[in-house]
CSV table of C-alpha atoms and ligand atoms in Angstrom, one decimal:
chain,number,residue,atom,x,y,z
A,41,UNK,CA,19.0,-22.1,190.1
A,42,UNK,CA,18.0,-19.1,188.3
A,43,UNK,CA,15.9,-16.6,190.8
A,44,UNK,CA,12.3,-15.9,188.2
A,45,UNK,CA,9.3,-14.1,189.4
A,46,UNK,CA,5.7,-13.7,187.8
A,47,UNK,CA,3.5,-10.5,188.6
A,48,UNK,CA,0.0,-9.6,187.1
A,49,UNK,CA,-0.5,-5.6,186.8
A,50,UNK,CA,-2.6,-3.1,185.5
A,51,UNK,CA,-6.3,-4.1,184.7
A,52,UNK,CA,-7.1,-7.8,184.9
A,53,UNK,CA,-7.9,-10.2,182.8
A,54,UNK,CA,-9.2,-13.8,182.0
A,55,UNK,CA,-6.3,-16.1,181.8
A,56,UNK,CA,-3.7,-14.5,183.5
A,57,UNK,CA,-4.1,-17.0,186.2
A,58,UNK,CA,-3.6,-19.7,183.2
A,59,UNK,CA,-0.2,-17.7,182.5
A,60,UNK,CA,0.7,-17.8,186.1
A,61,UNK,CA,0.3,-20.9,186.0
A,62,UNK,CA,2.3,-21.6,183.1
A,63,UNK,CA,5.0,-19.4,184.1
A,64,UNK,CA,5.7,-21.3,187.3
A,65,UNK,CA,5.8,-24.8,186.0
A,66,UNK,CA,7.6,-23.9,183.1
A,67,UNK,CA,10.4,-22.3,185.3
A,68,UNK,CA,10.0,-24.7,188.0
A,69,UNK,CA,10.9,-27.3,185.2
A,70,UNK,CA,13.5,-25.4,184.2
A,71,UNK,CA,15.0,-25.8,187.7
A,72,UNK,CA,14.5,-22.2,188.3
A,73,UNK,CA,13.6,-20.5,192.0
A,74,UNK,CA,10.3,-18.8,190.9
A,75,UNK,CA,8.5,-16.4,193.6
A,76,UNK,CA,5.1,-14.8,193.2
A,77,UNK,CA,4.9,-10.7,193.7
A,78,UNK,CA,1.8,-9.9,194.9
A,79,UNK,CA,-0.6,-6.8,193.6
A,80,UNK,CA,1.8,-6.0,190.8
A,81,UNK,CA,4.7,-3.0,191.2
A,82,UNK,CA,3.4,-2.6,194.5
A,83,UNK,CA,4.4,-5.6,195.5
A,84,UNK,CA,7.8,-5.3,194.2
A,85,UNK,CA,8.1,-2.1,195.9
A,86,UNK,CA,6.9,-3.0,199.1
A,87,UNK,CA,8.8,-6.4,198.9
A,88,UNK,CA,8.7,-8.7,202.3
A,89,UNK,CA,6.0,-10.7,202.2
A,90,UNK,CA,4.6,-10.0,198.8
A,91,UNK,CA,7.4,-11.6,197.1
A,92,UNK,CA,6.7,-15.2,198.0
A,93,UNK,CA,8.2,-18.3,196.4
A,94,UNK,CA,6.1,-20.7,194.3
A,95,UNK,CA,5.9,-24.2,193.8
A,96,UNK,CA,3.9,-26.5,192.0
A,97,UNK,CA,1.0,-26.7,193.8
A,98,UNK,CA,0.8,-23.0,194.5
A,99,UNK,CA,-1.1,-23.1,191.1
A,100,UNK,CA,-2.8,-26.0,191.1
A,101,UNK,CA,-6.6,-25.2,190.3
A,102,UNK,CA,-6.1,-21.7,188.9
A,103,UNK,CA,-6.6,-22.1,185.3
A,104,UNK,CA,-10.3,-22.1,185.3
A,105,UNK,CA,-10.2,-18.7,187.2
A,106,UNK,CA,-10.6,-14.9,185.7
A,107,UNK,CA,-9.0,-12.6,187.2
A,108,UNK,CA,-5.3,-13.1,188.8
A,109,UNK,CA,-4.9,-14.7,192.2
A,110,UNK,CA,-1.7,-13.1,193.1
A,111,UNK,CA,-3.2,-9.5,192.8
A,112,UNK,CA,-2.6,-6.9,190.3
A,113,UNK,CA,-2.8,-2.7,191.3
A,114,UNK,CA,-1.7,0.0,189.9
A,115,UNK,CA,1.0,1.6,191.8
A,116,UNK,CA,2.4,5.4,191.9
A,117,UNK,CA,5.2,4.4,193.8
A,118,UNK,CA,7.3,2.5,190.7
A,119,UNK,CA,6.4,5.4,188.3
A,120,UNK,CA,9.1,7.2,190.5
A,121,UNK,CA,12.8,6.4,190.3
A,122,UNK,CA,12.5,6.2,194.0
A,123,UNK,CA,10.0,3.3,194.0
A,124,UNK,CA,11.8,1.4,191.4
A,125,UNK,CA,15.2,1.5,193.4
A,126,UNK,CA,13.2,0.0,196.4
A,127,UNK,CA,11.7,-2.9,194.0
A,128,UNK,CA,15.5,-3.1,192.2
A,129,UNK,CA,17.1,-3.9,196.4
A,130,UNK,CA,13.8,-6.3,196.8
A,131,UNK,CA,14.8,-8.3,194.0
A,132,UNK,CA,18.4,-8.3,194.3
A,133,UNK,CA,17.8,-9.6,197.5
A,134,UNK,CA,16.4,-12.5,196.3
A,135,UNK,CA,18.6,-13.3,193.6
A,136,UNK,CA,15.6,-12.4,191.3
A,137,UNK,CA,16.7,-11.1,187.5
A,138,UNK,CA,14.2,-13.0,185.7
A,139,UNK,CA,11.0,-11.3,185.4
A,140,UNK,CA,7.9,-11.9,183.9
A,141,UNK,CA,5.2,-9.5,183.9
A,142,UNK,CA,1.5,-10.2,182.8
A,143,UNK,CA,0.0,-6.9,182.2
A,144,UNK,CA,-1.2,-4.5,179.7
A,145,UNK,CA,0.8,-1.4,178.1
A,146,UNK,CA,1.2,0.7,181.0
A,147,UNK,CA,2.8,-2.5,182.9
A,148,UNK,CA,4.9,-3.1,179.7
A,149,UNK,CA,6.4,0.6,179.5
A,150,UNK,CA,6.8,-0.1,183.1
A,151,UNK,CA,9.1,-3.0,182.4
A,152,UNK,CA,10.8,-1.6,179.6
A,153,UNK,CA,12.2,1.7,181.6
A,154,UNK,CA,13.4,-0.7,184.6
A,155,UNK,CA,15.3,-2.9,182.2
A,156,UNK,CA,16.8,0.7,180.5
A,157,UNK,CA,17.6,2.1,184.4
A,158,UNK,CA,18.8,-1.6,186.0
A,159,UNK,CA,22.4,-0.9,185.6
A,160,UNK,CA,21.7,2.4,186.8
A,161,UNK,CA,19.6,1.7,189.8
A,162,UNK,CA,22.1,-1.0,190.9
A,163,UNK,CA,25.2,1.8,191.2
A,164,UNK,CA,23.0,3.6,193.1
A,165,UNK,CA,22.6,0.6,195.6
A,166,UNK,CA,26.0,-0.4,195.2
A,167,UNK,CA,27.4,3.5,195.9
A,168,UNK,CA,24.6,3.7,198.9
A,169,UNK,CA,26.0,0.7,200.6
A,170,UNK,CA,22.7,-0.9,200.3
A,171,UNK,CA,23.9,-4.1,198.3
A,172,UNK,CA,27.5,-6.0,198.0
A,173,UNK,CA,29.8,-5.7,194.8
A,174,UNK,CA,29.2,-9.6,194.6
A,175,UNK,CA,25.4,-9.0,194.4
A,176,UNK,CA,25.9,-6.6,191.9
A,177,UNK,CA,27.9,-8.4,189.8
A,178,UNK,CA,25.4,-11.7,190.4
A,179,UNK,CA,22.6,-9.9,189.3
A,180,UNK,CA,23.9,-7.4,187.0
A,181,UNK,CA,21.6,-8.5,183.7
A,182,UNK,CA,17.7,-8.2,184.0
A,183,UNK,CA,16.1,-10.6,181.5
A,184,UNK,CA,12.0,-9.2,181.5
A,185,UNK,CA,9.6,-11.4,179.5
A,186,UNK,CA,6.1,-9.8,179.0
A,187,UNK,CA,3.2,-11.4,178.4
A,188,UNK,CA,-0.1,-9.0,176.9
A,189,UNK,CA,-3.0,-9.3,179.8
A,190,UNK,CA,-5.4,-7.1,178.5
A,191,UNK,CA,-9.6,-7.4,177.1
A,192,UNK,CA,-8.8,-4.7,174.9
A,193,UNK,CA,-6.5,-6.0,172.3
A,194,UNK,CA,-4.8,-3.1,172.5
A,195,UNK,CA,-0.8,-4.1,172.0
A,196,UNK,CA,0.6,-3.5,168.8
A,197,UNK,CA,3.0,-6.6,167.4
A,198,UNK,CA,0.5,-9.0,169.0
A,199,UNK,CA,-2.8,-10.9,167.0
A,200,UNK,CA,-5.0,-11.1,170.1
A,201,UNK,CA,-3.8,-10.3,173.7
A,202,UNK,CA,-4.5,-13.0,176.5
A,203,UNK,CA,-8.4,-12.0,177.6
A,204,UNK,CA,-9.9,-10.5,174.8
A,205,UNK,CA,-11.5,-13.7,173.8
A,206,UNK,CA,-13.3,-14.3,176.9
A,207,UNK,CA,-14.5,-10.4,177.1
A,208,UNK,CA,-15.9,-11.4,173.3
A,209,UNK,CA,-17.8,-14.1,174.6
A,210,UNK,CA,-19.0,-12.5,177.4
A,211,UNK,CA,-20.2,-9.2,175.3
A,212,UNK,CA,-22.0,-11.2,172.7
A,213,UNK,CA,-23.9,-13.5,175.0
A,214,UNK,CA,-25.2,-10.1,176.5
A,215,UNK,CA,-25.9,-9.1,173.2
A,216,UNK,CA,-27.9,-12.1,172.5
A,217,UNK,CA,-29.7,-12.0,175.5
A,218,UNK,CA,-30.7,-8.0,175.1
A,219,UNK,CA,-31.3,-9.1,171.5
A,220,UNK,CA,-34.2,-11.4,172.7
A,221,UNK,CA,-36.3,-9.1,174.8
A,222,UNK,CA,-35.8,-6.3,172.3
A,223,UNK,CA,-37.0,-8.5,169.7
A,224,UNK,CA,-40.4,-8.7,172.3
A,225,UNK,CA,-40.9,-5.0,172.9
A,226,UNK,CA,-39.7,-3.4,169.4
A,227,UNK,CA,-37.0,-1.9,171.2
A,228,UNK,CA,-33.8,0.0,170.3
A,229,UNK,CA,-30.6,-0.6,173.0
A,230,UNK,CA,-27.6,0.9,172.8
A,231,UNK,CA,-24.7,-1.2,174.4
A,232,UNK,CA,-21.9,0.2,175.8
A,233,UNK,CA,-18.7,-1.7,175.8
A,234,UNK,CA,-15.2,-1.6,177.1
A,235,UNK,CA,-12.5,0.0,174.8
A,236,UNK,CA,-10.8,3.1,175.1
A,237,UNK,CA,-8.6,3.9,172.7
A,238,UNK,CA,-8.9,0.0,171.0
A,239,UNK,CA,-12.1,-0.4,169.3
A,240,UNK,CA,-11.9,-4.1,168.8
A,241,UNK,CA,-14.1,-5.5,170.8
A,242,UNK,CA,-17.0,-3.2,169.6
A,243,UNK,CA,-16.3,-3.9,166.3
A,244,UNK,CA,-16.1,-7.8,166.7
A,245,UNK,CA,-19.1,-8.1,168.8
A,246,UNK,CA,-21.2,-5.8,166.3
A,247,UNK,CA,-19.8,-8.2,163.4
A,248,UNK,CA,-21.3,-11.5,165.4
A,249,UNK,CA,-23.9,-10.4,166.5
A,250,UNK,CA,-27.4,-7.9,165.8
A,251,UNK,CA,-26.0,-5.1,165.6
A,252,UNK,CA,-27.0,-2.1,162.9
A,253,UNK,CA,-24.5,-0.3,164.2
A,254,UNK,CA,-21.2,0.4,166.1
A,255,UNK,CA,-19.0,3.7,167.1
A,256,UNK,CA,-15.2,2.8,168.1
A,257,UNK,CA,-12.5,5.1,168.3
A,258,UNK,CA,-10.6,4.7,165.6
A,259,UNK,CA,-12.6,5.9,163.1
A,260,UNK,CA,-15.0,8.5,164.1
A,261,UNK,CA,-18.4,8.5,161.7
A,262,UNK,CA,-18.2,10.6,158.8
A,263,UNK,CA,-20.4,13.6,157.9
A,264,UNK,CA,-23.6,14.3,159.9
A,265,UNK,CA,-23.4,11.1,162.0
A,266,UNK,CA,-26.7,11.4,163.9
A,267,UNK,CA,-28.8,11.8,160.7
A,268,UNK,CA,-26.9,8.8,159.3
A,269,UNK,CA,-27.8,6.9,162.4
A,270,UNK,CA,-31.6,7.8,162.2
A,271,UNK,CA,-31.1,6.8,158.3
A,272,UNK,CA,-30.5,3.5,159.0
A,273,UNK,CA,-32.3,2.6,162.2
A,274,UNK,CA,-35.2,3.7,160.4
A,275,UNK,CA,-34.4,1.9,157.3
A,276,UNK,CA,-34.0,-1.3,159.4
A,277,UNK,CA,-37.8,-0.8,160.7
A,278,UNK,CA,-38.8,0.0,157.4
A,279,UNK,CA,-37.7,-3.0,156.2
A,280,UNK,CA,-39.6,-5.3,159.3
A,281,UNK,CA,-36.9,-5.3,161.8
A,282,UNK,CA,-38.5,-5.1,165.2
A,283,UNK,CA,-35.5,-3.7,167.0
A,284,UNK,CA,-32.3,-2.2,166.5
A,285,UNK,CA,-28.9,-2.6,168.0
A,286,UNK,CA,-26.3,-0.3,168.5
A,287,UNK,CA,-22.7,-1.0,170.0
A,288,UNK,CA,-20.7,2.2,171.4
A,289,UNK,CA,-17.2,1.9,172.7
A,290,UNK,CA,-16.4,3.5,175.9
A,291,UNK,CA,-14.1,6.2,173.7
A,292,UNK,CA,-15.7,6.4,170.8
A,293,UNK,CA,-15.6,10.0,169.4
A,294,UNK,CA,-16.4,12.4,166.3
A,295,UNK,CA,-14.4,13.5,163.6
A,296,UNK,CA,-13.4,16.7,166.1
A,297,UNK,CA,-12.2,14.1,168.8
A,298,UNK,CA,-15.4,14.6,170.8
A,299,UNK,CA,-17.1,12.0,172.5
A,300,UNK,CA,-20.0,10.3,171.4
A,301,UNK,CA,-21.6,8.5,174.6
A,302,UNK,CA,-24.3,5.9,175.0
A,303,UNK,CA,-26.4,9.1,176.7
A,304,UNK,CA,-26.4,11.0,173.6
A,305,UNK,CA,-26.8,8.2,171.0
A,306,UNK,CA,-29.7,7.5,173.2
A,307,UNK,CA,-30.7,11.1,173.1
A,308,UNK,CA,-30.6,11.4,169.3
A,309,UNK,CA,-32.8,8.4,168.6
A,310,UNK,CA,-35.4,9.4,171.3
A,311,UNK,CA,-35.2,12.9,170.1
A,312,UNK,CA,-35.4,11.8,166.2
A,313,UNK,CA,-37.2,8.2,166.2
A,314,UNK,CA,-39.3,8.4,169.3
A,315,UNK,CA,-38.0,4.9,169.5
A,316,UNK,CA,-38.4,3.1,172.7
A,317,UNK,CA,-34.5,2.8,173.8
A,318,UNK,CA,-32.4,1.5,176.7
A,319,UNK,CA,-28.8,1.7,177.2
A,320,UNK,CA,-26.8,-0.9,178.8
A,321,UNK,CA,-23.4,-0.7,180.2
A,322,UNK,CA,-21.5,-4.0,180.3
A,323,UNK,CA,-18.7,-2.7,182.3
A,324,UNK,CA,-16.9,-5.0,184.2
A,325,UNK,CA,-18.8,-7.9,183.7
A,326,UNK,CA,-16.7,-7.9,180.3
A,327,UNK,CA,-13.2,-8.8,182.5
A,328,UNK,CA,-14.6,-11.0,184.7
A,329,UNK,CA,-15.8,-14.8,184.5
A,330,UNK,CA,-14.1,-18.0,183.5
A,331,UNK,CA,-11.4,-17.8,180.4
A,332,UNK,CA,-12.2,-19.0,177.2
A,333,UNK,CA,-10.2,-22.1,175.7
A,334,UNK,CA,-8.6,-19.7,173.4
A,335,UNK,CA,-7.6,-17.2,176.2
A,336,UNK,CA,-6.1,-19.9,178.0
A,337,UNK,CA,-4.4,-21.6,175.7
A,338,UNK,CA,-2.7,-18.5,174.4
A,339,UNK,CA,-1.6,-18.1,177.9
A,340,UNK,CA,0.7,-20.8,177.7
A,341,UNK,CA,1.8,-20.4,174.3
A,342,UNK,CA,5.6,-20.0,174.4
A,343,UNK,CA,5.8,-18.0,171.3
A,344,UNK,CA,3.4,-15.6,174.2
A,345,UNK,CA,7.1,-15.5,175.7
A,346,UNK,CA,9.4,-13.4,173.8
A,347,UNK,CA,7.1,-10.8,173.1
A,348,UNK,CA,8.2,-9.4,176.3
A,349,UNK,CA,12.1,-8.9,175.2
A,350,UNK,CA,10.9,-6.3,172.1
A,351,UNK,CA,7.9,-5.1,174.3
A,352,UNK,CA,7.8,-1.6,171.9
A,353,UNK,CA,10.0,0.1,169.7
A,354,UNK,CA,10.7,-2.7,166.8
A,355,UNK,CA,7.4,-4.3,167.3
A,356,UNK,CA,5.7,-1.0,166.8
A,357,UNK,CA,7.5,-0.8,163.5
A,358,UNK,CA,6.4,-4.1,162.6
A,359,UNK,CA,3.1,-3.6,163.1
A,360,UNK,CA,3.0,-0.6,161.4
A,361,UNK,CA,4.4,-2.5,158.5
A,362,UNK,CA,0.8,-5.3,159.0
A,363,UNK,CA,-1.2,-2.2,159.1
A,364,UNK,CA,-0.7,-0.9,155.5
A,365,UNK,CA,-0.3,-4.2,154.1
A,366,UNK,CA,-3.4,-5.0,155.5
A,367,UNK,CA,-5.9,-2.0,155.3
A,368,UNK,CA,-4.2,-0.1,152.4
A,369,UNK,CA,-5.2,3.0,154.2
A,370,UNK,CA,-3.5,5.9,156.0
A,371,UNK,CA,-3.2,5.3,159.1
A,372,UNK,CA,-4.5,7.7,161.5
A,373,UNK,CA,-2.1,10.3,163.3
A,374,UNK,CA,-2.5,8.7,166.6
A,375,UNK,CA,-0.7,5.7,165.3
A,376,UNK,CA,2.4,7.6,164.9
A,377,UNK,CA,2.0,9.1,168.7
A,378,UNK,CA,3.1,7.7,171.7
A,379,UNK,CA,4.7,3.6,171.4
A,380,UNK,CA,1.4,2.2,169.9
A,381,UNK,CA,-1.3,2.4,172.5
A,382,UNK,CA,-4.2,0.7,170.2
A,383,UNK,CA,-3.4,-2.3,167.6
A,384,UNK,CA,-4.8,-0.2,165.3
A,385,UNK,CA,-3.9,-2.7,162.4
A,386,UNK,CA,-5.9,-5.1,162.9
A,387,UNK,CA,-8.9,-3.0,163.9
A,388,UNK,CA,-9.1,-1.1,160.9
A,389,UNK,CA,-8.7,-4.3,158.8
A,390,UNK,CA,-11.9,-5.5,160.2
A,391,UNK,CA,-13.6,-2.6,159.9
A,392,UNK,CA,-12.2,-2.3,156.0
A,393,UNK,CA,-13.6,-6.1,155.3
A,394,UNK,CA,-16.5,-5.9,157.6
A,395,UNK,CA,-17.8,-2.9,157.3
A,396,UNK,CA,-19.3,-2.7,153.8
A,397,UNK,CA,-21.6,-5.9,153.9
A,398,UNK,CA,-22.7,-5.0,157.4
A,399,UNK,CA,-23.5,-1.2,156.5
A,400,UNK,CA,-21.9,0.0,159.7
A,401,UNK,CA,-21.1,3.6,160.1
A,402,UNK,CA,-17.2,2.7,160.5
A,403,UNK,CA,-16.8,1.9,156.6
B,645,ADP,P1,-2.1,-1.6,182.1
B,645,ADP,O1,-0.9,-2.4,182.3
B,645,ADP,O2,-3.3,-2.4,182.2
B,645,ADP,O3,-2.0,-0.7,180.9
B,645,ADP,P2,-1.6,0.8,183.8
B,645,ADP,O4,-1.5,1.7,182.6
B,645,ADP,O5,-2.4,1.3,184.9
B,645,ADP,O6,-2.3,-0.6,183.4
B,645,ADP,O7,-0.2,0.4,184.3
B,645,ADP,C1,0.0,-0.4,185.4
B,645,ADP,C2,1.1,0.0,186.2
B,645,ADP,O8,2.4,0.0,185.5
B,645,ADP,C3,1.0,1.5,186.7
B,645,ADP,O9,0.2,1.6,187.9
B,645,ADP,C4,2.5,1.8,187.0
B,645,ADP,O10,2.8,1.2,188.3
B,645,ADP,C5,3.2,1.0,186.0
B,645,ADP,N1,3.5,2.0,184.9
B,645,ADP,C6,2.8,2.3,183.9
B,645,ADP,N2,3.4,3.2,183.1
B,645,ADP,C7,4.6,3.5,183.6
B,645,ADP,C8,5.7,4.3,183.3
B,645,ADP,N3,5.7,5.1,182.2
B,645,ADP,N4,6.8,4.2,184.1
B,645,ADP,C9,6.8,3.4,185.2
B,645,ADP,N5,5.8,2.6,185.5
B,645,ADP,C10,4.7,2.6,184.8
């Protein structure tokens, strides 16, 4: 049969192990050879025993697990032509020319430039004696199938990416919990959660849960933010609320493209307020723990399966398309930059609907 391997890479997530899982019935079923590589490119690069063949039972148990239990890294090595011509020979070795990788954008671009270079790399084995003209001509098409691992929802052309559910779940049971004791103490905690260039899961937890207010990315606050801040916090006491809530993603910034951190949100209410105020850092907490139904679900969702075979280019275009129909807005420069790091679309439609009747600063 058909030689098909499944890899996790980049940052983990819940449910990869649930698409794992669904990857190697699904091809077993489909009478194909399917091998696990181990800790992501690395593995491919160093090939002997991290690329080792599945069967059913290899994943038997899995589901329930965050995480990945085949590894995932992130590996220098296949950024380099080099590296990738040593994971090309490991795979044509096997027979392997099915892949599916389970990983976030970095681990997609990844996929995409060794599907552009295949051809390419396999000349340079086939001219450096290092595989046979039958090999080459066996194994001459690489068919890549990616599937979106990633908390952040960060992938353009995709409605949620396999994880960000759970890391919701996980964030606004914090926020609960925080909520509780600040309620006791008439306290004000700033809560800082994962999301780089994605604000999404700032913006959904502040829209489930407490919060008075939220700073993501993609849309810095207007104007003079930290009087606008002390405005409404102060407003919310004013008005009998004992505490006060606000959710700052890990790169949110200002209008100049500074950052705004949980130190100096914490800083300009203390200063201002004389409020009594924490932060917390979720950090990894947010990846870890058991997959939400959703998360794995989607993990087996076939339709999950060709969004691998456009990874960028034409879905980018697509989703550009979503995002004006949807916010009616400009989208920000960013958008136009580099294949599409943030799913800005859907962001900025929640924040559009959201915002107004929650009085956040991201209106
Ligand atoms: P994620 O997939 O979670 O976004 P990274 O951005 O760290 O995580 O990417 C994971 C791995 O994918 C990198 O360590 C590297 O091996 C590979 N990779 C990322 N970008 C590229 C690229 N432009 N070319 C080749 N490999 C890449």
């Amino acid at each position: 049969g058909k030689g098909l391997a499944v890899f996790t890479s980049g940052g983990d997530s819940q449910g990869m192990n649930a698409a794992v899982r669904a990857v190697v019935r699904m091809g077993i079923y489909l009478g194909c050879k399917v091998y696990f590589i181990k800790e992501g490119y690395q593995g491919m690069v160093d090939g002997e025993d991290n690329i080792v063949e599945a069967n059913w039972s290899s994943v038997s148990c899995i589901i329930h697990k965050g995480g990945t239990i085949i590894g995932s890294a992130r590996c220098q090595d296949f950024r380099e032509r080099p590296g990738r011509l040593k994971a090309a020979k490991n795979l044509v070795d096997r027979g392997i020319n099915h892949l599916v990788v389970i990983g976030g954008d970095g681990s997609l671009t990844g996929a995409d430039l060794f599907r552009q270079e295949w051809s390419s790399l396999l000349d340079e084995l086939l001219s450096s004696g290092q595989i046979t003209p039958e090999l080459r001509e066996k194994n001459k098409n690489l068919q890549i199938v990616g599937l979106v691992g990633s908390i952040d929802n960060d992938f353009c052309g995709t409605d949620m990416t396999i994880g960000t559910d759970s890391a919701l779940h996980r964030i606004i049971e914090a926020i609960d919990a925080i909520v509780s004791t600040a309620y006791s103490h008439q306290r004000t905690f700033i809560m800082e959660v994962m999301g780089r260039h994605c604000g999404y899961l700032a913006i959904v937890a502040a829209l489930t849960t407490e919060a008075d207010y939220v700073f993501i990315p993609e849309s810095p606050p207007p104007g003079d933010w930290k009087k606008r801040l002390c405005d409404k916090l102060e407003q919310e006491r004013a008005a009998g609320q004992r505490l006060n809530i606000i959710i700052v993603a890990e790169g949110a910034i200002d209008r100049n493209g500074v950052a705004i951190t949980a130190e100096q949100v914490k800083k300009v209410v203390v200063d201002n307020l004389h409020q009594d105020t924490r932060i917390t850092v979720l950090g990894h907490v947010q990846r870890g723990g058991n997959p939400s139904a959703f998360d794995r679900v989607l993990a087996m969702e076939e339709k999950q399966w060709d969004k691998a075979v456009e990874l960028r280019g034409k879905s980018f275009q697509r989703n550009l398309e979503t995002y004006k129909l949807l916010t009616r807005l400009k989208p920000p420069k960013e958008f136009f930059g580099d294949g599409a790091k943030v799913k800005e679309g859907y962001v900025m439609a929640v924040i559009h609907i959201g915002a107004p009747a929650c009085g956040m600063n991201a209106a």
